[in-house]
Amino acid sequence: MTETTVQPSSTTPPQVPAAAQALVEKHREALSEATAALEARSFHSRYPESPSPKVHGEDAAPTGLKAHQETLGTTFESLSSQPTTGAWVGAERSPYGPELGVTYPQLDVAAAMQAATAAQKAWRDAGAEARAAVCVEVIDRIAARPFEMAHAVMHTSGQPFVMAFQAGGPHALDRALEAVTVALAEQRKVPESVVWEKPAKGEPIRMQKDYRVIGRGVGLVIGCNTFPTWNAYPGIFASLATGNAVVVKPHPMAILPLAITVEVAREVLAEAGFDPALVQLAPEEQGGTLAKDLALDPAVRIIDYTGGPGFGHWLETEAASAGKLVYTEKAGINTVVVDSFSDLRAATGNLAFSFSLYSGQMCTAPQNVYAKATGIATPDGELTAEEFATSLGKAITAFNKEDAKAVEILGATVNDDVRARANDFAGLADRLGGEVVLAPREVEHPTFPDAVVRTPGIILLDADKQDAYTQECFGPVVFVIRTESTEQSLQIARDTIQEHGAMTMAVYSTDEGVLADSREAAADAGVALSENLMGQIFVNQTAAFSDFHGTGANPAANAAYADAAFVSNRFRVVTTRRHV
Amino acid sequence: MTETTVQPSSTTPPQVPAAAQALVEKHREALSEATAALEARSFHSRYPESPSPKVHGEDAAPTGLKAHQETLGTTFESLSSQPTTGAWVGAERSPYGPELGVTYPQLDVAAAMQAATAAQKAWRDAGAEARAAVCVEVIDRIAARPFEMAHAVMHTSGQPFVMAFQAGGPHALDRALEAVTVALAEQRKVPESVVWEKPAKGEPIRMQKDYRVIGRGVGLVIGCNTFPTWNAYPGIFASLATGNAVVVKPHPMAILPLAITVEVAREVLAEAGFDPALVQLAPEEQGGTLAKDLALDPAVRIIDYTGGPGFGHWLETEAASAGKLVYTEKAGINTVVVDSFSDLRAATGNLAFSFSLYSGQMCTAPQNVYAKATGIATPDGELTAEEFATSLGKAITAFNKEDAKAVEILGATVNDDVRARANDFAGLADRLGGEVVLAPREVEHPTFPDAVVRTPGIILLDADKQDAYTQECFGPVVFVIRTESTEQSLQIARDTIQEHGAMTMAVYSTDEGVLADSREAAADAGVALSENLMGQIFVNQTAAFSDFHGTGANPAANAAYADAAFVSNRFRVVTTRRHV
């Protein structure tokens, strides 16, 4: 150890443009704080989550709105510097009603892949520290346009404004920074250069060994409609920070937020002395096959995907068998197990928020609530499963009683599938063999009359109706499933999640034994567990740097934001050695 | 950071049997030293590589030989504690001639998978520290039978004795310890429990979060004929240390070394308070389909494979598309670029050893030597490519001139393919369109007259004979490829490796510019580079804890021993959180 810890100079030292080196200095402390938070898994947020003028200044909100409005109905010119076919594409329509009218230059894929591949060399040679610093600058610059981004996310995803501001902006940016931080930590583990010394007869054998991080190749990031930035940023920044170029393929209905992202990334890259071809946008309209074509492009080595299970499964099978690294987040049956309550009102209030937020259109929103048929203990006596379902219904109704306030939580339904289920809720209950406990209510949006807004509805099902409740019913649909016992609830939860996946699980119980059993069930099912949430933390929300998003251990997702496994295979290490 | 760094007690603390806890204490220092070496990538070897009686005592060699001989011709009874079908399988024949005559209980796969899956729970709950300590004990106990293992490896792989002792024993065990060390480091990065504190109006929000490491599921390790232990140990111990059970499927011709390994592992696991079903052996004879069947078994989640590219490709496509994590090492075109020499004799001597060692049957042995047609500078004047090839031939001939010494380097040819190429070397050269510079020589083994031993032969090819030299000719075959210039040599090397893969690359040059270009070519091709090796370090040897084996960045292998990517996806993390 004595001599080997003396770090020699690598014969292939990083080649960092001066502007990038300035960013290394600028963001050293930010990365150091983020690294410490990651190690401690402590609270860390670089970007303020409040949209208050106290934080952003009085001008920020109107300026951001103006920027958004000025983009509507235009061609997104800044991306014309990409290799394009000459065509302009885009037909986004806000879930709140209006057409966005923005079109984007169509990417010339062959030329783009060539440009991306060529750009990777200088990016590789710049080394991990420079890449991380450039990424932080990109993230900071996106953060500097928070209201513009909030409107872009709101009018593509249908999220309510404050949620779009938070989840689309600061929370997404914190996850982006987390990915950069994990990537940097993983790359730092490999020293740049060491002298290795093996004892031998007479003089020891001494060799200098240089370790060079090289990217895998182009990373493809396939965005989703509901969280265009939040779900795309971990993959974008994990690939970029580990030396890969990135092609971003947004959902056809949620292009704008990622167009802004790519615009900023390209600006920063160019300013830092790199080729902006390191980040490119590949937009298309509904019905295209671009995601599939890109996934099979030989230059693409890494794929990050969030979306429906059908295409996710295709990626996990066909693209994986073509040798691509595939990171997916698909869908699952998020689960709540109800056993007993220390405070029923606080618990149902917490759940009402989780079910209502963005109309249950979060990948982490709960759907299945397993409740024993009788004997659910509360301070005011025992409830049956049906009585519990009624209590939950009352909490949801109370929570959403004023339309003007309700829309600020519910947002707008994102597509016709979701609307169909909400609009024919009785028919849905009928087909599933269940009983409507609470019907969704039509909510009128005061500003956007075309938005289809619905409160969550509840269907009571018996435990033997497995076909009914082992499918994801995306949107404002809650199943309360009546079981024989909490033991059975946990058994069904475990089996269902092992087979169909889940991003989240929650349990309510005052019994330490039940909580311990729930932890076992969660470990067996490979799902994160939240216990007795009754305050301002919700099962569908995770905190960057502390909570992993997904586990990768059940069919809902094969990866987690952001652990070492999410980044460590995106780069490889090439050693050169020689005698000294 | 202040309060979150206070580590609370996890509500799901590790449950460590007392015997396993004793191993944690026993191996704490060994793991601490190994961890330090890994971080510094410094020299580290826990197991002495010399077979000298000074190290092992006078009795060790005869005792080990006796143990080996007593095993020959018997049934391997200790593995009967596995679930078996009642049948006994095994038809190993030493490359040195004799049948081993050992048979092994055939695994009842369904029962074995059930047992493995059931055993994983207590192994998971024991936590990373206990698992690592138990693994070190397994490795130490294997190390305590070095001569028995050396004979087992020698008479299955055909390696010469000293190499079988080293590569089959201490070097394999060092790689095993490396895998355990990387696995432990990766798991340690996730704290067991933290208190997370988010600033809020009034009191901050405080939550306890417990992080639990869970394995992916059963790991299948498919062994190879030539390095039964060295290539199997990284996968076995990486999977085991991260909480997974392991089923070891040895090559039908190299069962014995892994049977001993599994025997020891099961003994140690049982003594430490765990179910020996965590490690099971699945032997079969030539022509079976067990590897394929096991790969597709639903319980199997991780596959480690070393062997031919055909089945490797099947695993990377079919098994990967079935959702398995697949780590392969297949084959490649290991490459030497020859530009100029400061000491031709030392260089060709070094290369002669690399080509001769185990008759070129190492996955890291060089095959293609690219040499410019004219102008290869040496202190004694310039050489043509042909003159260089002749010099290399002389070095190989001199190195292997005495049969009795030569067999201690060459070992025995392992299969008929290798023998066919060596026996019809002129025909091979003819078919490839090349010229024989040096024909392989028949070497008589003084002890084992049935062993087929051949020295390496050299074929000179022109650079336009790409079909000839872009295939792996496993065994004692060297191609010297005549190019226009070193620039062309590097270009062909880069292209060939990108397309066909390589585990190793070497360069000889006195020109710093050429060395720098070689480093670029190696980075582009994703292959480790050794520069100007002329002493006791050889291109085909790597050192655990310092050199990565493979890069995972070219088609020869999709993973490296042992980086974070090799272990970090073998486990997942399940979080549970609650307010405090």
PDB file of N, CA, C and O in Angstrom, chain A residues 338-381:
ATOM      1  N   VAL A 338     -54.308  -2.683   4.690  1.00  0.00           N
ATOM      2  CA  VAL A 338     -54.984  -1.999   5.785  1.00  0.00           C
ATOM      3  C   VAL A 338     -55.285  -3.017   6.872  1.00  0.00           C
ATOM      4  O   VAL A 338     -55.973  -4.006   6.626  1.00  0.00           O
ATOM      5  N   ASP A 339     -54.738  -2.800   8.058  1.00  0.00           N
ATOM      6  CA  ASP A 339     -54.954  -3.740   9.159  1.00  0.00           C
ATOM      7  C   ASP A 339     -55.634  -3.058  10.337  1.00  0.00           C
ATOM      8  O   ASP A 339     -56.649  -3.513  10.837  1.00  0.00           O
ATOM      9  N   SER A 340     -55.094  -1.920  10.755  1.00  0.00           N
ATOM     10  CA  SER A 340     -55.660  -1.182  11.890  1.00  0.00           C
ATOM     11  C   SER A 340     -55.084   0.229  11.878  1.00  0.00           C
ATOM     12  O   SER A 340     -54.065   0.470  11.238  1.00  0.00           O
ATOM     13  N   PHE A 341     -55.782   1.152  12.558  1.00  0.00           N
ATOM     14  CA  PHE A 341     -55.401   2.565  12.476  1.00  0.00           C
ATOM     15  C   PHE A 341     -55.300   3.188  13.861  1.00  0.00           C
ATOM     16  O   PHE A 341     -56.177   2.991  14.694  1.00  0.00           O
ATOM     17  N   SER A 342     -54.259   3.974  14.060  1.00  0.00           N
ATOM     18  CA  SER A 342     -54.212   4.790  15.279  1.00  0.00           C
ATOM     19  C   SER A 342     -55.016   6.068  15.076  1.00  0.00           C
ATOM     20  O   SER A 342     -55.476   6.689  16.032  1.00  0.00           O
ATOM     21  N   ASP A 343     -55.207   6.470  13.811  1.00  0.00           N
ATOM     22  CA  ASP A 343     -55.942   7.705  13.509  1.00  0.00           C
ATOM     23  C   ASP A 343     -56.532   7.541  12.108  1.00  0.00           C
ATOM     24  O   ASP A 343     -55.859   7.789  11.109  1.00  0.00           O
ATOM     25  N   LEU A 344     -57.766   7.088  12.063  1.00  0.00           N
ATOM     26  CA  LEU A 344     -58.386   6.765  10.770  1.00  0.00           C
ATOM     27  C   LEU A 344     -58.486   7.982   9.870  1.00  0.00           C
ATOM     28  O   LEU A 344     -58.229   7.916   8.671  1.00  0.00           O
ATOM     29  N   ARG A 345     -58.843   9.099  10.468  1.00  0.00           N
ATOM     30  CA  ARG A 345     -59.049  10.325   9.694  1.00  0.00           C
ATOM     31  C   ARG A 345     -57.747  10.798   9.033  1.00  0.00           C
ATOM     32  O   ARG A 345     -57.721  11.143   7.846  1.00  0.00           O
ATOM     33  N   ALA A 346     -56.664  10.745   9.809  1.00  0.00           N
ATOM     34  CA  ALA A 346     -55.368  11.157   9.255  1.00  0.00           C
ATOM     35  C   ALA A 346     -54.930  10.192   8.157  1.00  0.00           C
ATOM     36  O   ALA A 346     -54.388  10.601   7.114  1.00  0.00           O
ATOM     37  N   ALA A 347     -55.199   8.920   8.372  1.00  0.00           N
ATOM     38  CA  ALA A 347     -54.776   7.921   7.391  1.00  0.00           C
ATOM     39  C   ALA A 347     -55.576   8.054   6.099  1.00  0.00           C
ATOM     40  O   ALA A 347     -55.006   8.074   4.992  1.00  0.00           O
ATOM     41  N   THR A 348     -56.893   8.147   6.211  1.00  0.00           N
ATOM     42  CA  THR A 348     -57.698   8.248   4.976  1.00  0.00           C
ATOM     43  C   THR A 348     -57.452   9.592   4.292  1.00  0.00           C
ATOM     44  O   THR A 348     -57.516   9.683   3.065  1.00  0.00           O
ATOM     45  N   GLY A 349     -57.149  10.606   5.091  1.00  0.00           N
ATOM     46  CA  GLY A 349     -56.800  11.901   4.491  1.00  0.00           C
ATOM     47  C   GLY A 349     -55.531  11.796   3.673  1.00  0.00           C
ATOM     48  O   GLY A 349     -55.436  12.304   2.545  1.00  0.00           O
ATOM     49  N   ASN A 350     -54.549  11.116   4.235  1.00  0.00           N
ATOM     50  CA  ASN A 350     -53.286  10.917   3.518  1.00  0.00           C
ATOM     51  C   ASN A 350     -53.528  10.113   2.239  1.00  0.00           C
ATOM     52  O   ASN A 350     -53.040  10.468   1.155  1.00  0.00           O
ATOM     53  N   LEU A 351     -54.309   9.046   2.362  1.00  0.00           N
ATOM     54  CA  LEU A 351     -54.586   8.217   1.187  1.00  0.00           C
ATOM     55  C   LEU A 351     -55.414   8.982   0.150  1.00  0.00           C
ATOM     56  O   LEU A 351     -55.211   8.826  -1.068  1.00  0.00           O
ATOM     57  N   ALA A 352     -56.372   9.796   0.630  1.00  0.00           N
ATOM     58  CA  ALA A 352     -57.195  10.575  -0.304  1.00  0.00           C
ATOM     59  C   ALA A 352     -56.309  11.460  -1.181  1.00  0.00           C
ATOM     60  O   ALA A 352     -56.538  11.598  -2.391  1.00  0.00           O
ATOM     61  N   PHE A 353     -55.278  12.051  -0.576  1.00  0.00           N
ATOM     62  CA  PHE A 353     -54.351  12.868  -1.352  1.00  0.00           C
ATOM     63  C   PHE A 353     -53.629  11.998  -2.382  1.00  0.00           C
ATOM     64  O   PHE A 353     -53.524  12.354  -3.560  1.00  0.00           O
ATOM     65  N   SER A 354     -53.143  10.838  -1.932  1.00  0.00           N
ATOM     66  CA  SER A 354     -52.388   9.963  -2.841  1.00  0.00           C
ATOM     67  C   SER A 354     -53.244   9.491  -4.018  1.00  0.00           C
ATOM     68  O   SER A 354     -52.753   9.376  -5.138  1.00  0.00           O
ATOM     69  N   PHE A 355     -54.520   9.189  -3.747  1.00  0.00           N
ATOM     70  CA  PHE A 355     -55.394   8.743  -4.831  1.00  0.00           C
ATOM     71  C   PHE A 355     -55.779   9.896  -5.754  1.00  0.00           C
ATOM     72  O   PHE A 355     -55.993   9.710  -6.946  1.00  0.00           O
ATOM     73  N   SER A 356     -55.899  11.093  -5.170  1.00  0.00           N
ATOM     74  CA  SER A 356     -56.393  12.228  -5.951  1.00  0.00           C
ATOM     75  C   SER A 356     -55.291  12.882  -6.775  1.00  0.00           C
ATOM     76  O   SER A 356     -55.547  13.344  -7.897  1.00  0.00           O
ATOM     77  N   LEU A 357     -54.099  12.928  -6.229  1.00  0.00           N
ATOM     78  CA  LEU A 357     -53.018  13.673  -6.880  1.00  0.00           C
ATOM     79  C   LEU A 357     -52.849  13.203  -8.322  1.00  0.00           C
ATOM     80  O   LEU A 357     -52.604  12.023  -8.581  1.00  0.00           O
ATOM     81  N   TYR A 358     -53.021  14.160  -9.235  1.00  0.00           N
ATOM     82  CA  TYR A 358     -52.885  13.870 -10.665  1.00  0.00           C
ATOM     83  C   TYR A 358     -53.773  12.687 -11.072  1.00  0.00           C
ATOM     84  O   TYR A 358     -53.427  11.863 -11.917  1.00  0.00           O
ATOM     85  N   SER A 359     -54.942  12.600 -10.402  1.00  0.00           N
ATOM     86  CA  SER A 359     -55.952  11.591 -10.757  1.00  0.00           C
ATOM     87  C   SER A 359     -55.418  10.170 -10.819  1.00  0.00           C
ATOM     88  O   SER A 359     -55.796   9.383 -11.693  1.00  0.00           O
ATOM     89  N   GLY A 360     -54.501   9.851  -9.923  1.00  0.00           N
ATOM     90  CA  GLY A 360     -53.965   8.481  -9.900  1.00  0.00           C
ATOM     91  C   GLY A 360     -53.127   8.133 -11.111  1.00  0.00           C
ATOM     92  O   GLY A 360     -52.847   6.964 -11.377  1.00  0.00           O
ATOM     93  N   GLN A 361     -52.669   9.139 -11.831  1.00  0.00           N
ATOM     94  CA  GLN A 361     -51.901   8.883 -13.052  1.00  0.00           C
ATOM     95  C   GLN A 361     -50.389   8.888 -12.801  1.00  0.00           C
ATOM     96  O   GLN A 361     -49.599   9.127 -13.714  1.00  0.00           O
ATOM     97  N   MET A 362     -50.009   8.668 -11.559  1.00  0.00           N
ATOM     98  CA  MET A 362     -48.585   8.514 -11.244  1.00  0.00           C
ATOM     99  C   MET A 362     -48.261   7.025 -11.250  1.00  0.00           C
ATOM    100  O   MET A 362     -49.069   6.209 -10.818  1.00  0.00           O
ATOM    101  N   CYS A 363     -47.056   6.714 -11.678  1.00  0.00           N
ATOM    102  CA  CYS A 363     -46.635   5.300 -11.671  1.00  0.00           C
ATOM    103  C   CYS A 363     -46.542   4.785 -10.252  1.00  0.00           C
ATOM    104  O   CYS A 363     -46.482   3.596 -10.024  1.00  0.00           O
ATOM    105  N   THR A 364     -46.520   5.673  -9.300  1.00  0.00           N
ATOM    106  CA  THR A 364     -46.393   5.302  -7.893  1.00  0.00           C
ATOM    107  C   THR A 364     -47.717   5.403  -7.133  1.00  0.00           C
ATOM    108  O   THR A 364     -47.763   5.109  -5.942  1.00  0.00           O
ATOM    109  N   ALA A 365     -48.779   5.829  -7.820  1.00  0.00           N
ATOM    110  CA  ALA A 365     -50.065   6.002  -7.144  1.00  0.00           C
ATOM    111  C   ALA A 365     -50.628   4.644  -6.737  1.00  0.00           C
ATOM    112  O   ALA A 365     -50.565   3.692  -7.502  1.00  0.00           O
ATOM    113  N   PRO A 366     -51.189   4.562  -5.527  1.00  0.00           N
ATOM    114  CA  PRO A 366     -51.742   3.278  -5.096  1.00  0.00           C
ATOM    115  C   PRO A 366     -53.012   2.931  -5.871  1.00  0.00           C
ATOM    116  O   PRO A 366     -53.709   3.813  -6.368  1.00  0.00           O
ATOM    117  N   GLN A 367     -53.275   1.667  -6.002  1.00  0.00           N
ATOM    118  CA  GLN A 367     -54.499   1.208  -6.662  1.00  0.00           C
ATOM    119  C   GLN A 367     -55.242   0.177  -5.813  1.00  0.00           C
ATOM    120  O   GLN A 367     -56.420   0.323  -5.555  1.00  0.00           O
ATOM    121  N   ASN A 368     -54.535  -0.863  -5.387  1.00  0.00           N
ATOM    122  CA  ASN A 368     -55.183  -1.952  -4.653  1.00  0.00           C
ATOM    123  C   ASN A 368     -55.048  -1.761  -3.148  1.00  0.00           C
ATOM    124  O   ASN A 368     -53.924  -1.695  -2.642  1.00  0.00           O
ATOM    125  N   VAL A 369     -56.185  -1.699  -2.459  1.00  0.00           N
ATOM    126  CA  VAL A 369     -56.178  -1.600  -0.996  1.00  0.00           C
ATOM    127  C   VAL A 369     -56.746  -2.903  -0.441  1.00  0.00           C
ATOM    128  O   VAL A 369     -57.923  -3.205  -0.652  1.00  0.00           O
ATOM    129  N   TYR A 370     -55.896  -3.682   0.204  1.00  0.00           N
ATOM    130  CA  TYR A 370     -56.343  -4.942   0.776  1.00  0.00           C
ATOM    131  C   TYR A 370     -56.786  -4.699   2.213  1.00  0.00           C
ATOM    132  O   TYR A 370     -56.016  -4.178   3.029  1.00  0.00           O
ATOM    133  N   ALA A 371     -58.023  -5.063   2.512  1.00  0.00           N
ATOM    134  CA  ALA A 371     -58.575  -4.822   3.852  1.00  0.00           C
ATOM    135  C   ALA A 371     -59.286  -6.083   4.312  1.00  0.00           C
ATOM    136  O   ALA A 371     -60.065  -6.676   3.556  1.00  0.00           O
ATOM    137  N   LYS A 372     -59.005  -6.495   5.540  1.00  0.00           N
ATOM    138  CA  LYS A 372     -59.691  -7.693   6.042  1.00  0.00           C
ATOM    139  C   LYS A 372     -61.186  -7.395   6.170  1.00  0.00           C
ATOM    140  O   LYS A 372     -61.584  -6.253   6.448  1.00  0.00           O
ATOM    141  N   ALA A 373     -62.016  -8.418   5.968  1.00  0.00           N
ATOM    142  CA  ALA A 373     -63.472  -8.233   5.881  1.00  0.00           C
ATOM    143  C   ALA A 373     -64.037  -7.582   7.130  1.00  0.00           C
ATOM    144  O   ALA A 373     -64.904  -6.703   7.049  1.00  0.00           O
ATOM    145  N   THR A 374     -63.527  -7.987   8.291  1.00  0.00           N
ATOM    146  CA  THR A 374     -64.022  -7.436   9.554  1.00  0.00           C
ATOM    147  C   THR A 374     -62.850  -7.222  10.498  1.00  0.00           C
ATOM    148  O   THR A 374     -61.776  -7.793  10.306  1.00  0.00           O
ATOM    149  N   GLY A 375     -63.100  -6.401  11.509  1.00  0.00           N
ATOM    150  CA  GLY A 375     -62.122  -6.284  12.599  1.00  0.00           C
ATOM    151  C   GLY A 375     -60.991  -5.308  12.338  1.00  0.00           C
ATOM    152  O   GLY A 375     -59.918  -5.422  12.929  1.00  0.00           O
ATOM    153  N   ILE A 376     -61.204  -4.328  11.445  1.00  0.00           N
ATOM    154  CA  ILE A 376     -60.183  -3.300  11.226  1.00  0.00           C
ATOM    155  C   ILE A 376     -60.275  -2.329  12.402  1.00  0.00           C
ATOM    156  O   ILE A 376     -61.211  -1.536  12.509  1.00  0.00           O
ATOM    157  N   ALA A 377     -59.281  -2.410  13.277  1.00  0.00           N
ATOM    158  CA  ALA A 377     -59.360  -1.648  14.526  1.00  0.00           C
ATOM    159  C   ALA A 377     -59.070  -0.171  14.300  1.00  0.00           C
ATOM    160  O   ALA A 377     -58.177   0.186  13.528  1.00  0.00           O
ATOM    161  N   THR A 378     -59.875   0.676  14.954  1.00  0.00           N
ATOM    162  CA  THR A 378     -59.621   2.120  14.986  1.00  0.00           C
ATOM    163  C   THR A 378     -59.879   2.577  16.427  1.00  0.00           C
ATOM    164  O   THR A 378     -60.487   1.828  17.203  1.00  0.00           O
ATOM    165  N   PRO A 379     -59.457   3.773  16.781  1.00  0.00           N
ATOM    166  CA  PRO A 379     -59.731   4.248  18.148  1.00  0.00           C
ATOM    167  C   PRO A 379     -61.231   4.306  18.452  1.00  0.00           C
ATOM    168  O   PRO A 379     -61.640   4.250  19.599  1.00  0.00           O
ATOM    169  N   ASP A 380     -62.043   4.395  17.381  1.00  0.00           N
ATOM    170  CA  ASP A 380     -63.490   4.480  17.598  1.00  0.00           C
ATOM    171  C   ASP A 380     -64.194   3.161  17.345  1.00  0.00           C
ATOM    172  O   ASP A 380     -65.389   3.140  17.023  1.00  0.00           O
ATOM    173  N   GLY A 381     -63.483   2.070  17.433  1.00  0.00           N
ATOM    174  CA  GLY A 381     -64.117   0.771  17.237  1.00  0.00           C
ATOM    175  C   GLY A 381     -63.674   0.126  15.940  1.00  0.00           C
ATOM    176  O   GLY A 381     -62.893   0.693  15.172  1.00  0.00           O
TER     177      GLY A 381
END
